[in-house]
PDB file of C-alpha atoms in Angstrom:
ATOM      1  CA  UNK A  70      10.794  10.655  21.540  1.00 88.00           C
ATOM      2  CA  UNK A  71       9.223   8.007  19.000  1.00 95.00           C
ATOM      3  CA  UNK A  72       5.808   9.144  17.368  1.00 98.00           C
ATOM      4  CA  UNK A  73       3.562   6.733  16.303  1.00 98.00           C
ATOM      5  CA  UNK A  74      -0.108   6.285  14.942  1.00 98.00           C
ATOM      6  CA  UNK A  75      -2.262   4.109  15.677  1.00 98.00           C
ATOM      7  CA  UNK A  76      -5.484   3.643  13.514  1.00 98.00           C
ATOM      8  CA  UNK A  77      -8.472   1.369  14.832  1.00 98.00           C
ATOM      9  CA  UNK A  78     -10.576  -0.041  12.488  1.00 98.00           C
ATOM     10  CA  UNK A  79     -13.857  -2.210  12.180  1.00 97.00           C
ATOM     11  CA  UNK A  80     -12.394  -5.741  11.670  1.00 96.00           C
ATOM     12  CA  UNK A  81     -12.635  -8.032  14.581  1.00 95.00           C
ATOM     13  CA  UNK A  82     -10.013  -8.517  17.127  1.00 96.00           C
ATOM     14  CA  UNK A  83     -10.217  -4.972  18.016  1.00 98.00           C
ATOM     15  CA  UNK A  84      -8.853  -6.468  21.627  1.00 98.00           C
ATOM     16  CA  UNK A  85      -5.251  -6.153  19.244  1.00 98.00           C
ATOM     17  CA  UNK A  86      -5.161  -2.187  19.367  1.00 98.00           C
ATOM     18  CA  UNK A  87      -6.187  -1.819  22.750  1.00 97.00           C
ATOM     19  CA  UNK A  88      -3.417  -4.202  24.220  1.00 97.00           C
ATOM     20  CA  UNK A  89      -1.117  -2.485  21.875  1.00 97.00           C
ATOM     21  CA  UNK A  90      -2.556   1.329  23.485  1.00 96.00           C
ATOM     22  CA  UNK A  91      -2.042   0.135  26.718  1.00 95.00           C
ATOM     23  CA  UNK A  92       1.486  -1.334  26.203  1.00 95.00           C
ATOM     24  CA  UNK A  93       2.784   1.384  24.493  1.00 95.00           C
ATOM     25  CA  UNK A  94       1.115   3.972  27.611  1.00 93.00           C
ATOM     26  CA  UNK A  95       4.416   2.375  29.314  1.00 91.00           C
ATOM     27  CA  UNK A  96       6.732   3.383  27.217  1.00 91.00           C
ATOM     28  CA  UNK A  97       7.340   7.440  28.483  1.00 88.00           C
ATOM     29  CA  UNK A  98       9.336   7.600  25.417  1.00 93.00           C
ATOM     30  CA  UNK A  99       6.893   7.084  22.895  1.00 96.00           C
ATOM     31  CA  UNK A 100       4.011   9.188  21.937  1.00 97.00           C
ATOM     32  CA  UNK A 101       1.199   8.115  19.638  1.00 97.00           C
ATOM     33  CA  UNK A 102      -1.438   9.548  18.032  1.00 98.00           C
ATOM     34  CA  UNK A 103      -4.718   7.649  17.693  1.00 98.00           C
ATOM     35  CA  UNK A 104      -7.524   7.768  15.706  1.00 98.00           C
ATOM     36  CA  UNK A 105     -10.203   5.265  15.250  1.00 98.00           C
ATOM     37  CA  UNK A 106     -13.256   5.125  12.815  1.00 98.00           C
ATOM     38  CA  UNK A 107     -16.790   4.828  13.784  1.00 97.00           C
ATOM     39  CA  UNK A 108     -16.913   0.863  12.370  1.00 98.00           C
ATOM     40  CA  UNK A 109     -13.387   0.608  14.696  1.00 98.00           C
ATOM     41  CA  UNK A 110     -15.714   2.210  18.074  1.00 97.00           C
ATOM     42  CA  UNK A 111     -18.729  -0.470  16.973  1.00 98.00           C
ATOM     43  CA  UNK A 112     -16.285  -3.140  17.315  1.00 98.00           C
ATOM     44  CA  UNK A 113     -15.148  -1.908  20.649  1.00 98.00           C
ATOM     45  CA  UNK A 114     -18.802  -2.055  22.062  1.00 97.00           C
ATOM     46  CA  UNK A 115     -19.626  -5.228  20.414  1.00 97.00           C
ATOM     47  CA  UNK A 116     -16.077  -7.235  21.231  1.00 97.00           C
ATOM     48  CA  UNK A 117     -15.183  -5.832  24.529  1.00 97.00           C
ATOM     49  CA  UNK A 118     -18.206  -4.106  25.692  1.00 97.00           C
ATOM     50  CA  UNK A 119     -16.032  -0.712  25.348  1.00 96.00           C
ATOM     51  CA  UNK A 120     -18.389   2.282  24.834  1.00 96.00           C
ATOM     52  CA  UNK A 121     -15.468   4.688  22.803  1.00 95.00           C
ATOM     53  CA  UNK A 122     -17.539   7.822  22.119  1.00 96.00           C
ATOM     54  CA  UNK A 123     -15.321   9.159  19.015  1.00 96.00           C
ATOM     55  CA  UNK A 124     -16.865  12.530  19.042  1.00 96.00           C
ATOM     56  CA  UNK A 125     -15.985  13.165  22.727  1.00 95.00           C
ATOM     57  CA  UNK A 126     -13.223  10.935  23.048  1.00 94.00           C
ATOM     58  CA  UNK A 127     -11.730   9.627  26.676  1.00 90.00           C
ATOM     59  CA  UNK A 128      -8.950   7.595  26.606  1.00 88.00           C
ATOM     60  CA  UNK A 129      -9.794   5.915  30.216  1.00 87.00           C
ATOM     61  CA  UNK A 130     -12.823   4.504  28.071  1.00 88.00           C
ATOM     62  CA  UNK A 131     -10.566   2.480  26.427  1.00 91.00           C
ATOM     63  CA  UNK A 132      -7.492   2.087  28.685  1.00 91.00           C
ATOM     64  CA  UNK A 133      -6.883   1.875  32.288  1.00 83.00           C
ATOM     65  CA  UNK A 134      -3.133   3.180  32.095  1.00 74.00           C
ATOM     66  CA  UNK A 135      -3.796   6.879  30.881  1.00 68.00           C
ATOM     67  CA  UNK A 136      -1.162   8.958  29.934  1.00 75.00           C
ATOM     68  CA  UNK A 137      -0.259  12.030  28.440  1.00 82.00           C
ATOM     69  CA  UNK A 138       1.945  10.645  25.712  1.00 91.00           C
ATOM     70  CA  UNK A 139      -1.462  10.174  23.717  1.00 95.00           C
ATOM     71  CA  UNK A 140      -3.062  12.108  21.353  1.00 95.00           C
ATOM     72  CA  UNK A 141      -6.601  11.406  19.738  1.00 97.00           C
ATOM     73  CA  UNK A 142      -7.764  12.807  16.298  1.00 98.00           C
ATOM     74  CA  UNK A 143     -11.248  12.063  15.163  1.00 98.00           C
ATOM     75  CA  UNK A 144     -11.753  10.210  11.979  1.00 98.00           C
ATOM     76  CA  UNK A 145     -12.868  13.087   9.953  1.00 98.00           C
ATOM     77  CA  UNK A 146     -10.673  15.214  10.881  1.00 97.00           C
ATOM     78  CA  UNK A 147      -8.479  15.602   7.798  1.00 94.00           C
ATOM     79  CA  UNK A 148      -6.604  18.654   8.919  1.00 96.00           C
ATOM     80  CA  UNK A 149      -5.047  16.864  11.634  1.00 98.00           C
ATOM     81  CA  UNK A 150      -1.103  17.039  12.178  1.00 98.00           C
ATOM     82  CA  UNK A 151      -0.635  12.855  10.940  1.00 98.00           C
ATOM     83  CA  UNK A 152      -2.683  13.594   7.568  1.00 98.00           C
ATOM     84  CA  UNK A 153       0.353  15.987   6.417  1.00 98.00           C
ATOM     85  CA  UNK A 154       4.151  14.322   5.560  1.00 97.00           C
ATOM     86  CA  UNK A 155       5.229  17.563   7.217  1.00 98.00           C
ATOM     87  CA  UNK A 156       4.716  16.275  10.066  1.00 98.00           C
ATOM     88  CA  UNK A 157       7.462  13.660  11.339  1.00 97.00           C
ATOM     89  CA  UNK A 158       6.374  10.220  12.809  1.00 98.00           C
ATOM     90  CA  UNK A 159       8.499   6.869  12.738  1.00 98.00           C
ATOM     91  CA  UNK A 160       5.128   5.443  11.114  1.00 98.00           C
ATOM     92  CA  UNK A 161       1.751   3.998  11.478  1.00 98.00           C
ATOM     93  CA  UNK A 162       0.299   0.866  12.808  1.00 99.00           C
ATOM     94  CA  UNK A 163      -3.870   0.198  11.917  1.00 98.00           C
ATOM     95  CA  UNK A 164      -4.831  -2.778  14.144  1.00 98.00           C
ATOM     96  CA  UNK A 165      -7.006  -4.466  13.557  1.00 98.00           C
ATOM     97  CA  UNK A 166      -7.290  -3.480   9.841  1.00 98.00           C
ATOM     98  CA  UNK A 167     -10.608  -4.246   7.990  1.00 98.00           C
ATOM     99  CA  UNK A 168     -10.283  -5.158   4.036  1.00 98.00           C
ATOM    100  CA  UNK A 169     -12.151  -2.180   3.660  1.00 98.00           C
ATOM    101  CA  UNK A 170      -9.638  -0.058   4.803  1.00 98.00           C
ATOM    102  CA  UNK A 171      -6.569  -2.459   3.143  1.00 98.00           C
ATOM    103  CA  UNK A 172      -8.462  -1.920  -0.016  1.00 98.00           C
ATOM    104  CA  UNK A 173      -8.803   2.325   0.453  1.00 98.00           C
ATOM    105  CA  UNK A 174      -5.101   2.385   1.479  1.00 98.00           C
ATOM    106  CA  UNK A 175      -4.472  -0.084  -1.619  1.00 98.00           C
ATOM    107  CA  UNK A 176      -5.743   2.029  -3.589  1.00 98.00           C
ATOM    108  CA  UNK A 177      -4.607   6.123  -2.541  1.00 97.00           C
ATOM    109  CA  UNK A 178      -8.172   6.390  -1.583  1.00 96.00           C
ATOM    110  CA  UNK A 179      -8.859   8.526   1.858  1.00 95.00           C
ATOM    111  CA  UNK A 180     -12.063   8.285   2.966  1.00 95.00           C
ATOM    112  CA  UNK A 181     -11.097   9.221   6.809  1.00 97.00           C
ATOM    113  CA  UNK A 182      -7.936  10.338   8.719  1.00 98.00           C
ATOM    114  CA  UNK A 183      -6.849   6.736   9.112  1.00 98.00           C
ATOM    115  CA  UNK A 184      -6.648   5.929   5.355  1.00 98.00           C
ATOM    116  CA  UNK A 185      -4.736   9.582   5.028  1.00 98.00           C
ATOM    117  CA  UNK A 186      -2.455   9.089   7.429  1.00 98.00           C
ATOM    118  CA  UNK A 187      -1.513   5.447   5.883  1.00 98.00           C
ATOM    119  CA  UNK A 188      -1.519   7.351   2.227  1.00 98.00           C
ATOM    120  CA  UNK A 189       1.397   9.954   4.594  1.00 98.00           C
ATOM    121  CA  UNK A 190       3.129   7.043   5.640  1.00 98.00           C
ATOM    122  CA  UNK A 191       3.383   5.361   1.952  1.00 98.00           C
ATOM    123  CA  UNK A 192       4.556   8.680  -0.030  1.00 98.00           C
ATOM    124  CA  UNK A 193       7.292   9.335   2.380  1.00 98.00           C
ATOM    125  CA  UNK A 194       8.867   6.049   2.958  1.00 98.00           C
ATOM    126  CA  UNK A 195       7.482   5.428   6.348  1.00 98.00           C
ATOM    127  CA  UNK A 196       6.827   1.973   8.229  1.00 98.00           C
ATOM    128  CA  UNK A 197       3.155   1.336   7.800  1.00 98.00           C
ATOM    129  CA  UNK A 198       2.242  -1.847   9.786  1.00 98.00           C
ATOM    130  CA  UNK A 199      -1.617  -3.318   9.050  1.00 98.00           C
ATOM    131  CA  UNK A 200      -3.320  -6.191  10.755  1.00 98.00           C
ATOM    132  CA  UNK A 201      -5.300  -7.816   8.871  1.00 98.00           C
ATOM    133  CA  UNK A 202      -7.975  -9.767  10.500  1.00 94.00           C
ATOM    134  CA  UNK A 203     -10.213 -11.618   8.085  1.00 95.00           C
ATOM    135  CA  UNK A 204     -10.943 -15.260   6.520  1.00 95.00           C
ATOM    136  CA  UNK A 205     -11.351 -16.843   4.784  1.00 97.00           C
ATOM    137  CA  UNK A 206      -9.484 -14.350   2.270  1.00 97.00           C
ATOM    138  CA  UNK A 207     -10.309 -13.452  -1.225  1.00 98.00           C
ATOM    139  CA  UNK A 208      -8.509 -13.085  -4.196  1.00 98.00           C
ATOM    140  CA  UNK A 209      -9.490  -9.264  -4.263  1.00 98.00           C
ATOM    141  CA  UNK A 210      -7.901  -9.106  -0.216  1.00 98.00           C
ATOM    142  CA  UNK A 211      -4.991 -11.062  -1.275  1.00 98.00           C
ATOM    143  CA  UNK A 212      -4.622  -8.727  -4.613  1.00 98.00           C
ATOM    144  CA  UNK A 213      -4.919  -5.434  -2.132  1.00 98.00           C
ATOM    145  CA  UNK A 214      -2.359  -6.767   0.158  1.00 98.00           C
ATOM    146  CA  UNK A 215      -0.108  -7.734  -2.418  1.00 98.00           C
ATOM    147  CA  UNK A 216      -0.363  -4.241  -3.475  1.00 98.00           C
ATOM    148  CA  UNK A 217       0.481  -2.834  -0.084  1.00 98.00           C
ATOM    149  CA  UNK A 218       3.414  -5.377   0.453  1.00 98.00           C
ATOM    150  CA  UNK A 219       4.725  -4.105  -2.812  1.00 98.00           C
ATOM    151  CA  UNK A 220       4.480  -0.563  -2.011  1.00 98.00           C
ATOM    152  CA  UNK A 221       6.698  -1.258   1.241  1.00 98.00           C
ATOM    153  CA  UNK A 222       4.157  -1.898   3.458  1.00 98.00           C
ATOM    154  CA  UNK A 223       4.370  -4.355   6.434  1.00 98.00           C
ATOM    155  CA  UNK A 224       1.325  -6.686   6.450  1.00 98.00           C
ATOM    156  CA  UNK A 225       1.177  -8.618   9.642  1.00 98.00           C
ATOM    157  CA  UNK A 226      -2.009 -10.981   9.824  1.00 97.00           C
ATOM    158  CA  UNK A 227      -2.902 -11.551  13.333  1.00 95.00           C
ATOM    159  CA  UNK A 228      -1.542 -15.407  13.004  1.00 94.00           C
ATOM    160  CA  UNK A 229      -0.093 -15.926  16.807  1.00 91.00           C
ATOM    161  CA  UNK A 230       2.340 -19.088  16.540  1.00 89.00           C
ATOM    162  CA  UNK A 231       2.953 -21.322  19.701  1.00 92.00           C
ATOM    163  CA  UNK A 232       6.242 -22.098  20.212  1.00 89.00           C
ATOM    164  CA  UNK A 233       5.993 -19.928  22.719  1.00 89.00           C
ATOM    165  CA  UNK A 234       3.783 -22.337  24.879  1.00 90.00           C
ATOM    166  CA  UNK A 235       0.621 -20.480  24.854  1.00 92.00           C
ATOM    167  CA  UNK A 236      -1.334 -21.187  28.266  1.00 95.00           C
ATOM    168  CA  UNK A 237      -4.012 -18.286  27.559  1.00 95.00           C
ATOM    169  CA  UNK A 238      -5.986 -15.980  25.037  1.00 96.00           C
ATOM    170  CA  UNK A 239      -3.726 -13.023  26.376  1.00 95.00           C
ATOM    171  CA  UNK A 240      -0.472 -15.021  25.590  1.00 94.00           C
ATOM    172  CA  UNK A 241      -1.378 -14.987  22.415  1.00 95.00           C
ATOM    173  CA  UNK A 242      -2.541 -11.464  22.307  1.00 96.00           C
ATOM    174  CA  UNK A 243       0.625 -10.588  23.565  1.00 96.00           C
ATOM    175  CA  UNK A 244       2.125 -12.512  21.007  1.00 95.00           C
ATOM    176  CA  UNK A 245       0.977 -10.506  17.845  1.00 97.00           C
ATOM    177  CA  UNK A 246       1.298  -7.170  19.785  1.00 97.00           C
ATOM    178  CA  UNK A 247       5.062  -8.103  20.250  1.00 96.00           C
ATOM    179  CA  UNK A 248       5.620  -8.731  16.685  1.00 96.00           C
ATOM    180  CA  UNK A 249       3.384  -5.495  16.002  1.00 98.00           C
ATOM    181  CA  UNK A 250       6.086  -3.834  18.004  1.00 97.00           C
ATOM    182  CA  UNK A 251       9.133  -5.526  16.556  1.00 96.00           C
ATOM    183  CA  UNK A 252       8.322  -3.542  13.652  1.00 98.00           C
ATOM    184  CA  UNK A 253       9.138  -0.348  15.734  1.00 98.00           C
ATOM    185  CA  UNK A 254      12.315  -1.775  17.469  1.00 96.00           C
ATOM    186  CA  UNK A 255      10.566  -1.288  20.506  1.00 95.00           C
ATOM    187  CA  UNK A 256      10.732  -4.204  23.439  1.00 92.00           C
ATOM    188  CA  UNK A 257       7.509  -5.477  25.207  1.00 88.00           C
ATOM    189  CA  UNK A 258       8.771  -8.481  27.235  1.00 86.00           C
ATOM    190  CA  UNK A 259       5.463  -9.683  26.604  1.00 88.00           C
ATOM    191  CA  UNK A 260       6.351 -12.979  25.180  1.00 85.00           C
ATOM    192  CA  UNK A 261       8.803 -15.964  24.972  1.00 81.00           C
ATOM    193  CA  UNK A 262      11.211 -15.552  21.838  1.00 84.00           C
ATOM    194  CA  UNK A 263      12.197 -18.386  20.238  1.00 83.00           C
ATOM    195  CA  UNK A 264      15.462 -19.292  21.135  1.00 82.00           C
ATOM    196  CA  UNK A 265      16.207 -22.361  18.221  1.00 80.00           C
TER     197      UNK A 265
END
């Protein structure tokens, strides 16, 4: 069984980490652990017209495939099992991730359970994935990202390409979420792959 978190934060393109929930609801041998902060449930509602209430938190408000292979921790939560190394995940994805959150992760300060369980993934070695959603960009974005990229981190802007022939908004959704998932070895089919 591969564990995996999943953070949701308040950039746009919060449409990302739900395609990315509901792919990964497939996979029966993969669980993930999901937490998403109360800028990352704003964007939900004001994106998608998803009403996430974090306090009391469904999952078939967010996704139509639910399953039992996921497991929600509230943002303040700080005593939750993915804010200790202790306990053993094959690492973190935060999609979309807001420069407010690059920059707390950036620099070792946790604010909420997703920049903890980033800090978790950093001190022991583990893949931590961000998607950066912003621009233009700013020196101090580029400066924090550099920093992550530095520390081992994977920073994957949500830049879909088109060789694959894009005929809709979802290919291209599909398109980052693949290369999201790459990351993790794990195969979507969801895309075209280049084949030179």
């Amino acid at each position: 069984m591969k564990r995996l978190i999943v953070g949701i934060t308040g950039a746009s393109a919060v449409v990302y980490g739900v395609r990315l929930l509901e792919v990964l609801s497939q996979h029966e041998n993969v669980e993930v652990h999901l937490t998403i902060s109360s800028s990352g449930a704003r964007a939900l509602w004001e994106e998608l017209q998803i009403k996430v209430d974090i306090d009391n938190f469904d999952i078939e408000s967010l996704i139509d495939s639910p399953t039992k292979q996921l497991i929600y921790h509230h943002q303040n939560n700080i005593g939750a099992s993915i804010a200790s190394g202790s306990f053993r995940t094959a690492g973190m994805i935060v999609v979309p991730c807001s420069m407010g959150t690059v920059a707390s992760i950036a620099a070792g300060i946790s604010r909420n359970l997703i920049h903890r369980a980033a800090d978790v993934c950093i001190k022991e070695r583990r893949k931590l994935v961000i998607v950066p959603r912003e621009t233009p960009l700013s020196s101090i974005h580029l400066e924090n990202m550099l920093k992550l990229s530095q520390n081992g981190v994977c920073v994957l802007p949500a830049m879909p390409g088109f060789y694959h022939f894009p005929k809709t908004v979802d290919d291209q959704i599909n398109f980052i979420v693949t290369k999201i998932l790459d990351q993790f070895d794990i195969e979507s089919g969801l895309t075209q792959r280049w084949k030179g």
